[in-house]
Amino acid sequence: MSTWQEVRACAGVCGRVVLTLNLTGRHMRNLWSLSTFSRSVLNQLRRCSPQLVQIRCKGEEPGWGSKKHIAKRRIQLQTLQDTMDPQVEQQLAPLRARCKDQGDIVRQLKESGAPEVDVKREVQELKNRKKELEDMILSLSPTDTFDRAKMNDLIKRRFFYDISFAIYGGITGQYDFGPMGCDLVDNMLAEWQKHFVIQERMLKVNCSILTSEVVLKASGHVDKFADYMVKDVKTGECFRLDHLIKQHFEKKLSEKKTSQEERETINRKITLLDGMTMEEMDRIVKQYDMKSPLTGNDLSDAMEFNLMFPIYIGPSGNLKGYLRPETAQGIFVNFKRLLEYNQGKLPFACAQVGNAYRNEISPRSGLLRVREFTMAEIEHFCDPDDKTHNKFDQVANTEMMLYSACAQMDGESPRKMTISEAVRGLGLPSLGLLSTPMEVGALDFFLRDRSYILGHEPSQADVTVYKALEQPPPKHLVHASRWYHHLGSFTHNERLDFRGERSSIEQLTGGRQKGLVANETLGYYMARIQQYLLKIGINPKKLRFRQHLNNEMAHYACDCWDAECLTSYGWIECVGCADRSAYDLSQHTKGSGVKLCIERPLKEPKMVESFIAVPDKGAIGKAFKKDAKAVQEALAALSNEDAEKMDKALTETGEYDLNGYKLTRAMIPSFKREQKKVHVEEVIPSVIEPSFGIGRVFYSLLEHSFRVREDDDKRTFFSLPAVVAPIKVSVLPLSNKQEFVPFTTKLADALTELNLLVRVDDSTGSIGRRYARTDEIAIPFGVTVDFDTVNNVPHTVTLRERDSTEQVRIPIDDVPLTVKKLADGKIQWKEVTDKWPRFIAQETTK
Ligand code: AMP
């Protein structure tokens, strides 16, 4: 049993009444889940009787037993390793190297069957070195005192959001947004609209949520939009397979008895989990003899579960459909109209914001995995042979934290670089300088991003490096050794894939040859996504872009990066950004028979041969009546390949199914070949898709901006940037005397006139308590009308900034415009404190 066996809630005056909750079984799985659970129970108690229930969690008290301390330290270390700053990483490098060297010694001794006493001595030394490293990690990392229970308490109290149908017990995976949540989401979306739709001159659509089955069949969702699950054979409880495995592995990792070797195997499996097939996961469940985490019962074989909500459109029940699982398909099916609207020209982008629905197997982690959520998606259509972006130079120097597929595979940390370096490749070190160990070390670091895993074509410089390193490089230069090995043992077009099998560069990369990020357009959007997230208040230290591993990426995608935010639940994918190649438009062209392509002028006209169906129009008209035109159009749109297939099928079976229309030989008596001179070629555009899960960004933003006042840990607030804060300014009259009313009213009206959302708080509470209340709902600026305002001429008020709590004295007439500029980010608070005197105290008090 772990540390959190009991949690005490002390109720009543002086804690004389004590409620003891004994938590066992599933809540003991790990420290985090127990802590969340216990806190939610305690919060419920507190809600019932807020004055009487004082909450103390035993595990939070000082004086944990050593086991507890070790578990906490391990979790803390795991989180810190994930978020390590590259500069800190540099300081840690020598300690890591010491651990690695010692690890090698231990391994060698074991392999050579050395006496146990020698092995033990070296193992002890390894442990000492590891401890030294861990202590350094802990000492170099900023302490994060985030308290999720405290934040959730504030979220509930001030109704940012709450579980849906709460008065009936609520439903997991569904949430209702209250006034604060609605305004915050609206402001985030308004900023999104400005940042993307307006600044990038995008088109917009608003498409149907009820989606016909044919559309989602063509897109691949009916067949493939599934997660894997297993069931408890006795209770029928369902578990998402990857979550179940991950949880089991995390438990194993937290156990002291798990050997280092086992840890390494487990960590590798966790990295590969996202892209594993159902069979691979099923094998793991059996290999580790996993049981139901709730009951300990056996589990069924793995099975697929389609995540879409099926529906029947109309009363007859004949038209099957689904609630849309993403907004993107609405854009693809309207591509032809959008292209016409854009005068037939590429590139262009179209955006859509709206709800999507996914019947998640086990919704959890609050807003992070829900069944109904808002998406904001962009489809940028471009020429597949030209993915440059004309505004790339504007973002080229944006620094980003990139977690490449190689780094993930090698167990290394993310790396900061400019998006230009990521797209166009890093500058090569000069070989002439490679004389000192440091310079060779720098080369090693450089080679990391040119790893064989991403299948970079070896450049001339790489070949020179290879030649320069005539002997295999020293072992500790991991990347150089690998590079040496792989350049030496494969043809220039071959690499090892992540499973250790040979594969061609094209297969591994989808054609990418140069930088880390596949092309400029993808890189441009990644930088713009980052700019947006930082603008609305995401903490830059808790943001990274993680590249999908080859096994994770859809087979048609060339490259995919997720913007991930660090939260108390770990790193969370908030925005996906993928180059989806021509997949979607090709699929809908096949599914609908309507060509979703552009005509690109050829430099030189060329002769092409077409294989064309020659229909009997009369027979088709008779058979299909009002649909005859659609059939004729589908026939005209047939590719040569499909026309050949149709001819063969009609000859062999007498029938052919064209988009649901059954055609017979009598309707298509013959086919003909025609030579045509063409001046244009038809090309299916590629699609770059940034896809935002607004709920996840919203939640990460709340965590990143949650603050507790240093001098009073009961005063919690959200430090949201003014651009997204739901209410921009409060007006607080110090007294409810009649003389104050005209000042308060006039000021509030003038602020409203500038479209600023104002809250007037003329309640009788002390001004400190009223400030605390406005802070809680993130109001960034507050204006206090006091006795000096009323008594003195010119009339002045105090203007207060939420985060610093600083106040200045400012003429009342200057307030509206100053607040407007602050709220729009046109001026910073510093400019206000530079211009107006600091407020110390009122001169008059009645
Ligand atoms: P996907 O189409 O699966 O790449 O999802 C796009 C974005 O939607 C992700 O980056 C998430 O931010 C968000 N998302 C996906 N599934 C969920 C879910 N069940 N609950 C909340 N957000 C989700």
Short mmCIF file of C-alpha atoms in Angstrom, two decimals, residues 242-473:
data_model
loop_
_atom_site.label_atom_id
_atom_site.label_comp_id
_atom_site.label_asym_id
_atom_site.label_seq_id
_atom_site.Cartn_x
_atom_site.Cartn_y
_atom_site.Cartn_z
CA ASP A 242 -2.82 2.38 -25.07
CA HIS A 243 -3.89 4.10 -21.82
CA LEU A 244 -4.10 0.78 -20.03
CA ILE A 245 -0.62 -0.25 -21.18
CA LYS A 246 0.88 3.14 -20.37
CA GLN A 247 -0.61 3.13 -16.90
CA HIS A 248 0.67 -0.38 -16.26
CA PHE A 249 4.14 0.63 -17.44
CA GLU A 250 4.16 3.80 -15.36
CA LYS A 251 3.34 1.75 -12.30
CA LYS A 252 6.19 -0.60 -13.12
CA LEU A 253 8.57 2.33 -13.57
CA SER A 254 7.64 3.68 -10.16
CA GLU A 255 8.45 0.35 -8.49
CA LYS A 256 11.87 0.08 -6.93
CA LYS A 257 12.28 -3.56 -7.90
CA THR A 258 12.13 -2.80 -11.65
CA SER A 259 15.64 -3.27 -13.04
CA GLN A 260 17.42 -0.67 -15.14
CA GLU A 261 17.29 -2.92 -18.17
CA GLU A 262 13.56 -3.42 -17.78
CA ARG A 263 13.09 0.33 -17.40
CA GLU A 264 14.86 0.96 -20.68
CA THR A 265 12.72 -1.60 -22.49
CA ILE A 266 9.55 -0.12 -20.99
CA ASN A 267 10.53 3.45 -21.86
CA ARG A 268 11.19 2.42 -25.44
CA LYS A 269 7.82 0.69 -25.64
CA ILE A 270 6.09 3.79 -24.24
CA THR A 271 7.73 5.92 -26.94
CA LEU A 272 6.49 3.60 -29.67
CA LEU A 273 3.03 3.06 -28.20
CA ASP A 274 1.21 5.72 -30.22
CA GLY A 275 1.98 4.04 -33.49
CA MET A 276 1.61 0.38 -32.55
CA THR A 277 -0.84 -1.91 -34.28
CA MET A 278 -3.62 -3.58 -32.33
CA GLU A 279 -1.80 -6.91 -32.53
CA GLU A 280 1.41 -5.42 -31.15
CA MET A 281 -0.45 -3.88 -28.20
CA ASP A 282 -2.37 -7.09 -27.60
CA ARG A 283 0.91 -8.99 -27.43
CA ILE A 284 2.18 -6.56 -24.78
CA VAL A 285 -0.97 -7.01 -22.66
CA LYS A 286 -0.44 -10.75 -22.72
CA GLN A 287 3.33 -10.61 -22.28
CA TYR A 288 3.01 -8.52 -19.10
CA ASP A 289 -0.10 -10.39 -17.96
CA MET A 290 -2.09 -7.15 -17.54
CA LYS A 291 -5.42 -7.29 -15.70
CA SER A 292 -8.35 -4.94 -15.28
CA PRO A 293 -7.05 -2.04 -13.18
CA LEU A 294 -10.41 -1.75 -11.44
CA THR A 295 -11.10 -5.34 -10.47
CA GLY A 296 -7.98 -7.36 -11.25
CA ASN A 297 -10.12 -9.53 -13.58
CA ASP A 298 -8.85 -10.94 -16.87
CA LEU A 299 -9.09 -8.82 -19.99
CA SER A 300 -10.59 -9.69 -23.37
CA ASP A 301 -8.60 -9.76 -26.60
CA ALA A 302 -8.04 -6.32 -28.08
CA MET A 303 -10.76 -4.96 -30.36
CA GLU A 304 -11.37 -1.87 -32.48
CA PHE A 305 -13.91 0.75 -31.48
CA ASN A 306 -14.98 3.40 -34.01
CA LEU A 307 -15.04 6.78 -32.28
CA MET A 308 -17.79 8.37 -34.36
CA PHE A 309 -21.34 8.85 -33.05
CA PRO A 310 -23.66 7.18 -35.59
CA ILE A 311 -26.94 8.96 -36.42
CA TYR A 312 -29.91 8.48 -38.75
CA ILE A 313 -30.85 11.57 -40.68
CA GLY A 314 -34.59 12.00 -41.25
CA PRO A 315 -37.56 9.98 -40.04
CA SER A 316 -37.23 7.03 -42.42
CA GLY A 317 -33.89 5.99 -40.96
CA ASN A 318 -32.57 5.31 -44.46
CA LEU A 319 -29.89 7.98 -44.54
CA LYS A 320 -27.08 6.92 -42.27
CA GLY A 321 -24.59 9.44 -41.02
CA TYR A 322 -22.37 10.51 -38.14
CA LEU A 323 -21.79 13.59 -36.02
CA ARG A 324 -18.65 15.06 -37.56
CA PRO A 325 -15.47 13.91 -35.81
CA GLU A 326 -13.56 16.98 -37.12
CA THR A 327 -14.47 20.13 -39.02
CA ALA A 328 -11.93 19.54 -41.81
CA GLN A 329 -14.12 17.37 -44.05
CA GLY A 330 -16.58 20.23 -44.54
CA ILE A 331 -13.76 22.26 -46.08
CA PHE A 332 -12.54 19.45 -48.35
CA VAL A 333 -15.98 18.71 -49.79
CA ASN A 334 -16.40 22.42 -50.62
CA PHE A 335 -12.96 22.66 -52.25
CA LYS A 336 -14.32 23.20 -55.77
CA ARG A 337 -16.48 26.15 -54.71
CA LEU A 338 -13.70 27.63 -52.65
CA LEU A 339 -11.23 27.34 -55.52
CA GLU A 340 -13.71 29.10 -57.83
CA TYR A 341 -14.21 31.78 -55.17
CA ASN A 342 -10.44 32.23 -55.12
CA GLN A 343 -10.45 32.62 -58.92
CA GLY A 344 -8.90 29.22 -59.51
CA LYS A 345 -5.62 30.18 -57.86
CA LEU A 346 -3.39 28.43 -55.36
CA PRO A 347 -2.30 28.73 -52.63
CA PHE A 348 -5.22 29.64 -50.43
CA ALA A 349 -6.43 28.66 -47.00
CA CYS A 350 -9.86 28.13 -45.56
CA ALA A 351 -10.78 28.08 -41.86
CA GLN A 352 -13.65 26.62 -39.92
CA VAL A 353 -14.51 26.81 -36.23
CA GLY A 354 -17.11 24.55 -34.72
CA ASN A 355 -17.89 21.55 -32.58
CA ALA A 356 -16.69 18.03 -33.23
CA TYR A 357 -17.81 14.82 -31.59
CA ARG A 358 -15.82 11.73 -30.67
CA ASN A 359 -17.15 8.86 -28.61
CA GLU A 360 -13.94 8.54 -26.58
CA ILE A 361 -13.56 5.16 -24.84
CA SER A 362 -12.47 6.60 -21.54
CA PRO A 363 -12.79 10.38 -21.36
CA ARG A 364 -10.61 11.73 -18.58
CA SER A 365 -8.37 14.53 -17.41
CA GLY A 366 -11.17 17.11 -17.38
CA LEU A 367 -11.37 19.15 -20.56
CA LEU A 368 -8.42 17.35 -22.11
CA ARG A 369 -10.31 14.31 -23.37
CA VAL A 370 -13.98 14.96 -23.92
CA ARG A 371 -16.68 13.72 -26.28
CA GLU A 372 -17.81 17.11 -27.57
CA PHE A 373 -15.30 19.88 -28.20
CA THR A 374 -14.62 22.98 -30.25
CA MET A 375 -12.09 22.75 -33.02
CA ALA A 376 -10.58 25.56 -35.05
CA GLU A 377 -9.12 24.14 -38.23
CA ILE A 378 -7.31 25.54 -41.22
CA GLU A 379 -6.77 23.79 -44.54
CA HIS A 380 -4.05 25.47 -46.57
CA PHE A 381 -4.16 24.23 -50.17
CA CYS A 382 -0.93 24.50 -52.13
CA ASP A 383 0.86 23.19 -55.17
CA PRO A 384 2.40 19.82 -54.24
CA ASP A 385 5.58 20.81 -56.09
CA ASP A 386 5.88 24.20 -54.46
CA LYS A 387 5.48 24.34 -50.71
CA THR A 388 7.41 27.56 -50.26
CA HIS A 389 5.60 30.32 -48.40
CA ASN A 390 5.84 33.95 -49.45
CA LYS A 391 5.78 35.18 -45.84
CA PHE A 392 8.27 32.64 -44.50
CA ASP A 393 11.00 35.28 -44.10
CA GLN A 394 8.78 37.16 -41.65
CA VAL A 395 8.88 34.22 -39.22
CA ALA A 396 12.30 32.79 -40.15
CA ASN A 397 14.01 33.89 -36.93
CA THR A 398 11.29 32.65 -34.60
CA GLU A 399 12.94 30.46 -31.98
CA MET A 400 11.09 27.27 -31.23
CA MET A 401 11.55 24.31 -28.95
CA LEU A 402 11.51 21.33 -31.30
CA TYR A 403 11.38 17.73 -30.20
CA SER A 404 12.41 15.83 -33.28
CA ALA A 405 11.56 12.20 -33.95
CA CYS A 406 15.28 11.38 -33.63
CA ALA A 407 15.58 13.05 -30.25
CA GLN A 408 12.58 11.09 -28.99
CA MET A 409 14.01 7.84 -30.27
CA ASP A 410 17.40 8.58 -28.75
CA GLY A 411 15.89 9.53 -25.37
CA GLU A 412 17.21 13.07 -25.68
CA SER A 413 15.55 16.35 -24.85
CA PRO A 414 13.97 18.90 -27.22
CA ARG A 415 16.16 21.53 -28.75
CA LYS A 416 15.73 25.23 -29.38
CA MET A 417 16.35 26.46 -32.92
CA THR A 418 14.92 28.99 -35.33
CA ILE A 419 12.26 27.77 -37.69
CA SER A 420 14.54 28.74 -40.55
CA GLU A 421 17.23 26.38 -39.23
CA ALA A 422 14.60 23.68 -38.84
CA VAL A 423 13.27 24.03 -42.38
CA ARG A 424 16.41 24.89 -44.28
CA GLY A 425 18.90 22.88 -42.25
CA LEU A 426 21.55 24.01 -39.83
CA GLY A 427 24.79 25.58 -40.94
CA LEU A 428 27.55 22.99 -41.15
CA PRO A 429 30.54 23.27 -38.87
CA SER A 430 33.79 23.82 -40.65
CA LEU A 431 35.84 20.66 -40.72
CA GLY A 432 39.05 22.64 -40.59
CA LEU A 433 38.21 23.50 -36.97
CA LEU A 434 37.70 19.98 -35.77
CA SER A 435 40.78 19.56 -33.62
CA THR A 436 39.82 19.89 -29.97
CA PRO A 437 37.49 17.46 -28.17
CA MET A 438 35.00 20.31 -27.79
CA GLU A 439 34.87 20.88 -31.52
CA VAL A 440 34.41 17.18 -32.17
CA GLY A 441 31.69 17.27 -29.50
CA ALA A 442 30.00 20.15 -31.32
CA LEU A 443 30.06 18.13 -34.52
CA ASP A 444 28.47 15.25 -32.66
CA PHE A 445 25.67 17.53 -31.50
CA PHE A 446 25.20 18.79 -35.01
CA LEU A 447 24.93 15.26 -36.40
CA ARG A 448 22.08 14.58 -34.04
CA ASP A 449 19.64 16.47 -36.25
CA ARG A 450 20.96 14.85 -39.38
CA SER A 451 20.29 11.45 -37.99
CA TYR A 452 19.63 8.55 -40.33
CA ILE A 453 16.19 8.16 -38.78
CA LEU A 454 14.95 11.20 -40.62
CA GLY A 455 16.64 9.89 -43.71
CA HIS A 456 18.64 12.96 -44.61
CA GLU A 457 20.51 12.61 -47.83
CA PRO A 458 24.14 12.73 -46.84
CA SER A 459 25.47 16.01 -48.10
CA GLN A 460 28.98 16.52 -49.40
CA ALA A 461 29.88 17.81 -45.95
CA ASP A 462 28.57 14.65 -44.30
CA VAL A 463 30.62 12.53 -46.61
CA THR A 464 33.66 14.63 -45.75
CA VAL A 465 32.92 14.13 -42.08
CA TYR A 466 32.73 10.43 -42.67
CA LYS A 467 36.04 10.49 -44.48
CA ALA A 468 37.60 12.71 -41.82
CA LEU A 469 36.60 10.20 -39.18
CA GLU A 470 38.52 7.40 -40.80
CA GLN A 471 38.51 5.32 -37.68
CA PRO A 472 35.24 4.78 -35.89
CA PRO A 473 34.88 7.80 -33.59
#
